[in-house]
XYZ file of C-alpha atoms in Angstrom:
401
model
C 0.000 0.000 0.000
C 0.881 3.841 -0.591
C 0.741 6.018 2.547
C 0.118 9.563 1.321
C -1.879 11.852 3.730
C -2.818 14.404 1.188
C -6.128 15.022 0.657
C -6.136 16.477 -2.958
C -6.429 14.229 -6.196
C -2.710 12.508 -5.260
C -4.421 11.453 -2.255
C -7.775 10.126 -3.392
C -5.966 8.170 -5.778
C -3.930 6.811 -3.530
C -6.403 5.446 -1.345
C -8.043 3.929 -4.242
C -4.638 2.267 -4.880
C -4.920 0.436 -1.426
C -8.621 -0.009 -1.534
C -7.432 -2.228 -5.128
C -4.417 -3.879 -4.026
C -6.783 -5.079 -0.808
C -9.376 -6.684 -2.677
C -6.646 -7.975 -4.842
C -4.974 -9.673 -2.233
C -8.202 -10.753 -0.640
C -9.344 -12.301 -4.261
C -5.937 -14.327 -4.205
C -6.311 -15.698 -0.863
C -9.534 -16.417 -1.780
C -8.296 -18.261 -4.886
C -5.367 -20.186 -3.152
C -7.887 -21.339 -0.699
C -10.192 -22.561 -3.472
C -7.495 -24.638 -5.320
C -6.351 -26.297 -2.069
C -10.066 -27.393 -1.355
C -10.216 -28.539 -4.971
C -6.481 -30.779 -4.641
C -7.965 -31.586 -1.582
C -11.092 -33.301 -3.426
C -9.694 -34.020 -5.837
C -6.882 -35.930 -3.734
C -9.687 -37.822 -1.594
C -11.465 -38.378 -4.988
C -8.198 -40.750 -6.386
C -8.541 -42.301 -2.988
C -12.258 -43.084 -3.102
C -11.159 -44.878 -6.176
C -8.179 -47.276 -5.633
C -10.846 -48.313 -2.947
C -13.580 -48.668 -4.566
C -12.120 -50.681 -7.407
C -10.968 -52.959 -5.533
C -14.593 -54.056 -4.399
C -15.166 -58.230 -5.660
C -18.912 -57.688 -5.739
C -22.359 -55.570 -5.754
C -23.294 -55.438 -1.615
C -19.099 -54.960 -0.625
C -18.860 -52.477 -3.410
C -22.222 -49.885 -2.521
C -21.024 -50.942 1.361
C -17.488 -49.654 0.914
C -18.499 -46.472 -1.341
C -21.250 -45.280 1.430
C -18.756 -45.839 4.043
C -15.999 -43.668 2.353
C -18.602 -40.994 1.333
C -19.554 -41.060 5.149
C -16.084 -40.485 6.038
C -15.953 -37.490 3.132
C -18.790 -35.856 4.691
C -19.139 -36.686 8.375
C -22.992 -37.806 7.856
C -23.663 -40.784 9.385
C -27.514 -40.092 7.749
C -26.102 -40.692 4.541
C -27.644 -43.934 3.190
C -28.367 -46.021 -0.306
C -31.638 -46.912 -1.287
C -32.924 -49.051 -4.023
C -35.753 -46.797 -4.287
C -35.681 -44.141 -7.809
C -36.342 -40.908 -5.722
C -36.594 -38.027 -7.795
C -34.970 -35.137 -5.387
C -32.329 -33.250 -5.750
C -30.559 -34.848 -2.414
C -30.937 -38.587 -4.524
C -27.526 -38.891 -6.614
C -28.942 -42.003 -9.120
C -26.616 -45.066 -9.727
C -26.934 -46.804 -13.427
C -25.643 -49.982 -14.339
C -25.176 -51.665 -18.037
C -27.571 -54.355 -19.294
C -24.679 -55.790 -21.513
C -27.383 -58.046 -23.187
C -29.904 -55.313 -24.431
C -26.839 -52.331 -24.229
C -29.096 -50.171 -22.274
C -28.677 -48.615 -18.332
C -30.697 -49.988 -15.921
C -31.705 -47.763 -12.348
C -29.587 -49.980 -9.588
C -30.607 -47.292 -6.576
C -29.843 -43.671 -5.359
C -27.737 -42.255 -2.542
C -29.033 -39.885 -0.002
C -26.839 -36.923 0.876
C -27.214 -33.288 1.163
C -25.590 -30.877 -1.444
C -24.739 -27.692 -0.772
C -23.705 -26.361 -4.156
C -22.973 -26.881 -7.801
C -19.413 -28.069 -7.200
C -20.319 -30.254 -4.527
C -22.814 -31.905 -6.675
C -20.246 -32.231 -9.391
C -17.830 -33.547 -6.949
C -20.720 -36.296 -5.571
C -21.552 -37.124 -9.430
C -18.218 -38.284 -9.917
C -18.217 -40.823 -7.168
C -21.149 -42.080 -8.326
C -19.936 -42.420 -11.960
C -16.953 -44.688 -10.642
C -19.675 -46.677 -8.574
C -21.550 -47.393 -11.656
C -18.293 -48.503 -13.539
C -16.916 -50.835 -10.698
C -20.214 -52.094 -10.697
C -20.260 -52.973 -14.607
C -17.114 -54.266 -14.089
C -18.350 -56.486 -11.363
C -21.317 -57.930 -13.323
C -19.514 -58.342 -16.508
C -16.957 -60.298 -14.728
C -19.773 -62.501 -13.131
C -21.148 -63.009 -16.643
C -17.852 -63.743 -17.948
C -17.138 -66.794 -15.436
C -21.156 -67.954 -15.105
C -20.472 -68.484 -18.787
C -16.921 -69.990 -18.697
C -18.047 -72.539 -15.988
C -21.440 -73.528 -17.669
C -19.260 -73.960 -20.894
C -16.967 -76.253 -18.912
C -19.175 -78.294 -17.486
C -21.105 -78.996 -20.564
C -17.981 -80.115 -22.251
C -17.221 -81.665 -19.111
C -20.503 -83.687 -19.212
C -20.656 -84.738 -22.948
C -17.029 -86.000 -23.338
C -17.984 -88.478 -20.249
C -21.025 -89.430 -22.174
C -19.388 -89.302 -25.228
C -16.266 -91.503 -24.248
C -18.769 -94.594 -22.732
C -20.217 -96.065 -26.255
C -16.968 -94.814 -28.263
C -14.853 -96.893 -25.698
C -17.540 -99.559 -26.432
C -17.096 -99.758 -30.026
C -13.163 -100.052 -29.553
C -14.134 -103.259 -27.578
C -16.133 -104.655 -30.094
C -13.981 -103.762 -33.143
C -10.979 -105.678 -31.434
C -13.038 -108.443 -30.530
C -14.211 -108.717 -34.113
C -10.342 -107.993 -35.599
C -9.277 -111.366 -34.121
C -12.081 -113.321 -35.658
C -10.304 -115.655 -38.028
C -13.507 -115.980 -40.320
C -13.399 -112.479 -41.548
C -12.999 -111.931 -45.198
C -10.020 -109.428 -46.335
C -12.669 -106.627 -47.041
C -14.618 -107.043 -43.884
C -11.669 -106.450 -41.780
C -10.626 -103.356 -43.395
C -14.000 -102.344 -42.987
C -13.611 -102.950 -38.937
C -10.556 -101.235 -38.829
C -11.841 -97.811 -40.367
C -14.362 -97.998 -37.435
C -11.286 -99.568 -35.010
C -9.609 -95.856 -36.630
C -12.647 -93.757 -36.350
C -13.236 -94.166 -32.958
C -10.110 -94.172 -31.923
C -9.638 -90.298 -33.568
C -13.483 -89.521 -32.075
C -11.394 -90.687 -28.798
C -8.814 -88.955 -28.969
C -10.307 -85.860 -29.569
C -13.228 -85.743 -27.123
C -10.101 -86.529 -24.135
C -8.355 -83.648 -25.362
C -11.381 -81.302 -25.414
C -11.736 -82.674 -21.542
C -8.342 -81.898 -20.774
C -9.125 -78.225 -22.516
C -12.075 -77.491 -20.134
C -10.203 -78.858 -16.873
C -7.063 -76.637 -17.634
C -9.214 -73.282 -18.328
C -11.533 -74.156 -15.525
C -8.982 -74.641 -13.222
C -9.734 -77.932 -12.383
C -6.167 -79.517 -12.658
C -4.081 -80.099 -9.515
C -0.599 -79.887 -9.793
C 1.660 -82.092 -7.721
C 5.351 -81.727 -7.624
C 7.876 -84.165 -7.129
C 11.643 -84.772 -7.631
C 12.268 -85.144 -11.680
C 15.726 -86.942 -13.140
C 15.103 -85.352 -16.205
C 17.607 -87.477 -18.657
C 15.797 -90.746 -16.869
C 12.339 -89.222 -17.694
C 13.782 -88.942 -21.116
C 15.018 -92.221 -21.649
C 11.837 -93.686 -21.199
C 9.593 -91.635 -23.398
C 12.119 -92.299 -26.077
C 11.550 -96.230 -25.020
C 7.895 -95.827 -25.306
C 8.170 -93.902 -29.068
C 10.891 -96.044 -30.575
C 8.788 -98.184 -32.372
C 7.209 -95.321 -34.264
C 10.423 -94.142 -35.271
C 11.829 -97.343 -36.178
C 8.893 -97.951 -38.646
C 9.815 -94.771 -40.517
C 13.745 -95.779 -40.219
C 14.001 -92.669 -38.223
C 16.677 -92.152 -35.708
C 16.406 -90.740 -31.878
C 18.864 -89.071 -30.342
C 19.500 -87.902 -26.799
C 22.426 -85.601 -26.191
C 23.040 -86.100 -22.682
C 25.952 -83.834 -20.922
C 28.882 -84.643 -19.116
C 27.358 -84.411 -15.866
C 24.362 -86.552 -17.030
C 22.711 -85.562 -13.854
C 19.728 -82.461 -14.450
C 17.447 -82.878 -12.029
C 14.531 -80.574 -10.946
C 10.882 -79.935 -8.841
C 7.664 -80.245 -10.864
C 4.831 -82.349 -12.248
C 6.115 -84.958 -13.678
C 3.006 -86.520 -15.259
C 2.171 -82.825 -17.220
C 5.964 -82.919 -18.444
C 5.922 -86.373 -19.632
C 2.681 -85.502 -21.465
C 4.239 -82.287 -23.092
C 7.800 -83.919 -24.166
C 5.515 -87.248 -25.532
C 3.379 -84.791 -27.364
C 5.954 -82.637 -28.876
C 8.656 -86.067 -30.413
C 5.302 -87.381 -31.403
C 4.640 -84.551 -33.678
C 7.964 -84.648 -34.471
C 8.046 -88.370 -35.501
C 4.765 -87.935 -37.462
C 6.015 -84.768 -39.522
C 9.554 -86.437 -40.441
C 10.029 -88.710 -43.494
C 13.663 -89.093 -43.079
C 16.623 -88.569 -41.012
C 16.393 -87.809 -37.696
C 15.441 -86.207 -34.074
C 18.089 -84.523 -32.038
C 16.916 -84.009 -28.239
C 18.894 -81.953 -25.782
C 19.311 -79.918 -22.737
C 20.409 -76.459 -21.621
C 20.028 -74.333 -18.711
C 20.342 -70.498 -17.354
C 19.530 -68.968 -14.605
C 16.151 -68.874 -14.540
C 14.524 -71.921 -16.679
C 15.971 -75.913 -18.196
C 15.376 -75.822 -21.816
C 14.502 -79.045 -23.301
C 14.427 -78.905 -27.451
C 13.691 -81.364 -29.952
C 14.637 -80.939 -33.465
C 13.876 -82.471 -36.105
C 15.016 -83.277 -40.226
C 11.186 -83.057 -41.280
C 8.992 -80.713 -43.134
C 9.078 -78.083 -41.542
C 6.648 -75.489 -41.499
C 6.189 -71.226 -42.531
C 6.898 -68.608 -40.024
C 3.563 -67.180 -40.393
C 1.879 -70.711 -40.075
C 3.868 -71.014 -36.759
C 1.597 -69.531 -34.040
C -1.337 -71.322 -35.551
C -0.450 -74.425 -34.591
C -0.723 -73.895 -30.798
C -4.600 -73.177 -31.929
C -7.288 -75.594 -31.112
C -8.356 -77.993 -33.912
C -5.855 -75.651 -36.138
C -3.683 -77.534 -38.506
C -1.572 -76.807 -42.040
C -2.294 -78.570 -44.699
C 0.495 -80.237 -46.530
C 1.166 -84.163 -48.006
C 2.016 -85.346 -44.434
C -0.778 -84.116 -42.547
C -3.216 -85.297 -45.359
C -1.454 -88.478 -44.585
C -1.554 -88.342 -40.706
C -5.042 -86.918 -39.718
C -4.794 -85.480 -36.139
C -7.371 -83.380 -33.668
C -4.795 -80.445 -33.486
C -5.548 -80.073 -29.990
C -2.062 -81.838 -29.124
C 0.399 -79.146 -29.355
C -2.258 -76.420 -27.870
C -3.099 -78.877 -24.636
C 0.773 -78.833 -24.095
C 1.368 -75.367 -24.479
C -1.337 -74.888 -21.720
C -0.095 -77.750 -19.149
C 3.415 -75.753 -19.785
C 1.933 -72.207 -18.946
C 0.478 -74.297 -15.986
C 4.065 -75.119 -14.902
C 5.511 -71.765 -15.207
C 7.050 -72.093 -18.808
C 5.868 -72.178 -22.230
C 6.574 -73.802 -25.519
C 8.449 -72.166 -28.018
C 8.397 -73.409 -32.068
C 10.808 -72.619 -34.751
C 11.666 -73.352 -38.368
C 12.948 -72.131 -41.283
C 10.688 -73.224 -43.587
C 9.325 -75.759 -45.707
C 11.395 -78.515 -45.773
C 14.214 -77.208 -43.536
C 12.163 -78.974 -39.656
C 11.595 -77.291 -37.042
C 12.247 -77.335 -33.334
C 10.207 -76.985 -30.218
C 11.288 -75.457 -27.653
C 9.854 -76.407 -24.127
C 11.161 -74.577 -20.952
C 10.222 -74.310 -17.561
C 11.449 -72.751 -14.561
C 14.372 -73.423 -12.134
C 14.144 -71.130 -9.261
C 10.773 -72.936 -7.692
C 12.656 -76.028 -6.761
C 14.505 -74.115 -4.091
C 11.155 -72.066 -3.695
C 8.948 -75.410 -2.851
C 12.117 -77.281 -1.051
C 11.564 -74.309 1.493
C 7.893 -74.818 1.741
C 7.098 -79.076 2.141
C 3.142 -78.460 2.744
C 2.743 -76.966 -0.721
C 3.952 -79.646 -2.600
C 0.253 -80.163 -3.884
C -1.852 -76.844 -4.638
C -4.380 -75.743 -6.970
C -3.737 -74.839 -10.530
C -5.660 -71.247 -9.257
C -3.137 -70.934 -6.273
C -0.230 -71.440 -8.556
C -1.015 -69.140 -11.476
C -1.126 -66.545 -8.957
C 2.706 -65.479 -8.641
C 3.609 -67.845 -11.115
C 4.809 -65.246 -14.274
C 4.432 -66.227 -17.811
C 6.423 -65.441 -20.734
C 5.714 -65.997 -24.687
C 8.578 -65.357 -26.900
C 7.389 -65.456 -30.457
């Protein structure tokens, strides 16, 4: 301020001066008090939030926002109702009928509103309750729907597998009658073949709708990986040594890898992959061998066969997806094999990794899981059998393409 005592036109003009710089100043306080209520809200506001999103369903989510809008405002009147009152202390709540795409009323909360802004600020907390609330129900759509699917699957593979495991009986039976003409018996063993693939596929679709419903246990035990080997190359020799093709385990020096895991899901990846590999080679040979880092034992299995496109590659790991070319013509399959692995090995921590050149140049898969959980589960003896659910959990997956 300007202190001049004159009273002529110096003087009035400087006491106008003041009388300006005073309601300046007051409009500034005035101003920095409004923005620090506003950070304030709009600090509480990200708050409200984080908590409210973290609500599982409809009753713990309107429970948790009342309570923090309680807190907010200190009115322990405050209250939700189901009923659509039309005042202006009733802030509505919509949610989302996904099926018809329209809102539907879900119930109002009673408060008292002051002013515009507070009304704004109450509208906003609202609009995050309806959101976490969509959320909520489209995630309980989402899994009513994955389950039902499950279990039907579930349901009609056992019903399926009863009269197709039946036939197989028959068709045996009737394969070692001595009587049967030439024809007749390759008529019996198209049926034999038949339901053998009809089989095949309906256990693989089961095994599907266990792994995404989380109905697979896994149980972990102590794994001498080059022994494991040995004998699913004992079991698979035979179809090798029809097609002249040789198997080959690399062992190393130490001859000794050893690790913590499900032994039954690896045995059913590593049988799954040299099978494919058997079936797509005409000539030569497989090469199987081991490496390790830090973090995860590589198993891979190459092969000398036909190889397949880089853009056909990630196809393959898609149910009932395969290429056509002469071999597969040849050797029908469900093309659920190589995606049911790929799934048990996300189950154990790893994944399955394919490669090739091209046509004609094979391929190799790829299948690695990780170390560090044997010393994580030789530190913790009561979880050596836990839900597929509990495991995914902190279990961290990674595709490399």
């Amino acid at each position: 301020s300007i202190d001049i005592e004159a009273k002529d036109e110096i003087g009035r003009l400087a006491h106008a001066f003041n009388a300006l710089l005073q309601e300046t100043n007051q409009a500034l306080q005035s101003l920095e008090l409004e923005n620090k209520l506003r950070l304030k809200r709009f600090t509480k506001l990200i708050e409200i939030f984080n908590t409210i999103i973290k609500t599982k369903s409809e009753d713990e989510c309107i429970r948790t926002s009342i309570q923090e809008i309680k807190e907010l405002t200190e009115d322990n009147k405050l209250l939700f109702t189901k009923e659509n009152l039309n005042t202006n202390n009733a802030v509505p709540i919509y949610v989302s009928d996904f099926a018809k795409g329209e809102k539907l009323f879900f119930g109002s909360i009673l408060l008292e509103l002051h002013d515009k802004n507070e009304n704004q600020f109450y509208h906003s907390i609202v609009s995050m309750i309806s959101l976490q609330l969509d959320k909520i129900r489209l995630i309980d759509k989402m899994m009513s729907e994955s389950h039902a699917k499950s279990a039907f699957i579930s349901n009609m593979s056992h019903e399926l597998r009863t009269p197709l495991n039946s036939m197989l009986g028959f068709t045996q039976y009737l394969l070692a009658y001595e009587d049967l003409k030439e024809n007749q018996q390759d008529i019996i063993s198209n049926i034999e073949d038949s339901a053998q693939y009809l089989l095949e596929m309906i256990n693989g679709i089961l095994d599907i709708a266990k792994i995404e419903a989380g109905m697979l246990d896994i149980h972990i035990s102590h794994i001498k990986i080059y022994e494991l080997l040995d004998n699913i190359v004992s079991m698979l020799l035979p179809l090798a040594q029809q097609k002249s093709i040789d198997i080959n385990i690399q062992k190393s020096e130490a001859n000794s890898i050893e690790i913590d895991s499900d032994s039954k899901f690896i045995q059913q990846i590593i049988i799954n992959i040299i099978s494919n590999a058997i079936k797509f080679t005409k000539e030569g040979g497989i090469d199987i061998f081991l490496r390790e880092d830090e973090n995860n034992l590589y198993i891979h299995v190459k092969d000398t066969g036909i190889g397949i496109q880089k853009q056909n590659i990630e196809k393959l790991f898609h149910e009932f997806t395969q290429i056509d070319n002469v071999l597969q013509n040849k050797h029908k399959g469900t093309g659920l094999g190589l995606s049911i692995s790929k799934k048990l090995a996300k189950l154990l921590g790893g994944d399955i990794i394919l490669k090739s050149e091209g046509l004609d140049k094979g391929s190799e898969a790829i299948f690695f899981i990780p170390i560090p959980w044997h010393h994580y589960f030789l530190s913790s003896p009561d979880w050596l059998s836990f839900s597929v659910e509990s495991f995914c959990s902190f279990s961290s997956i990674i595709f490399f393409t």
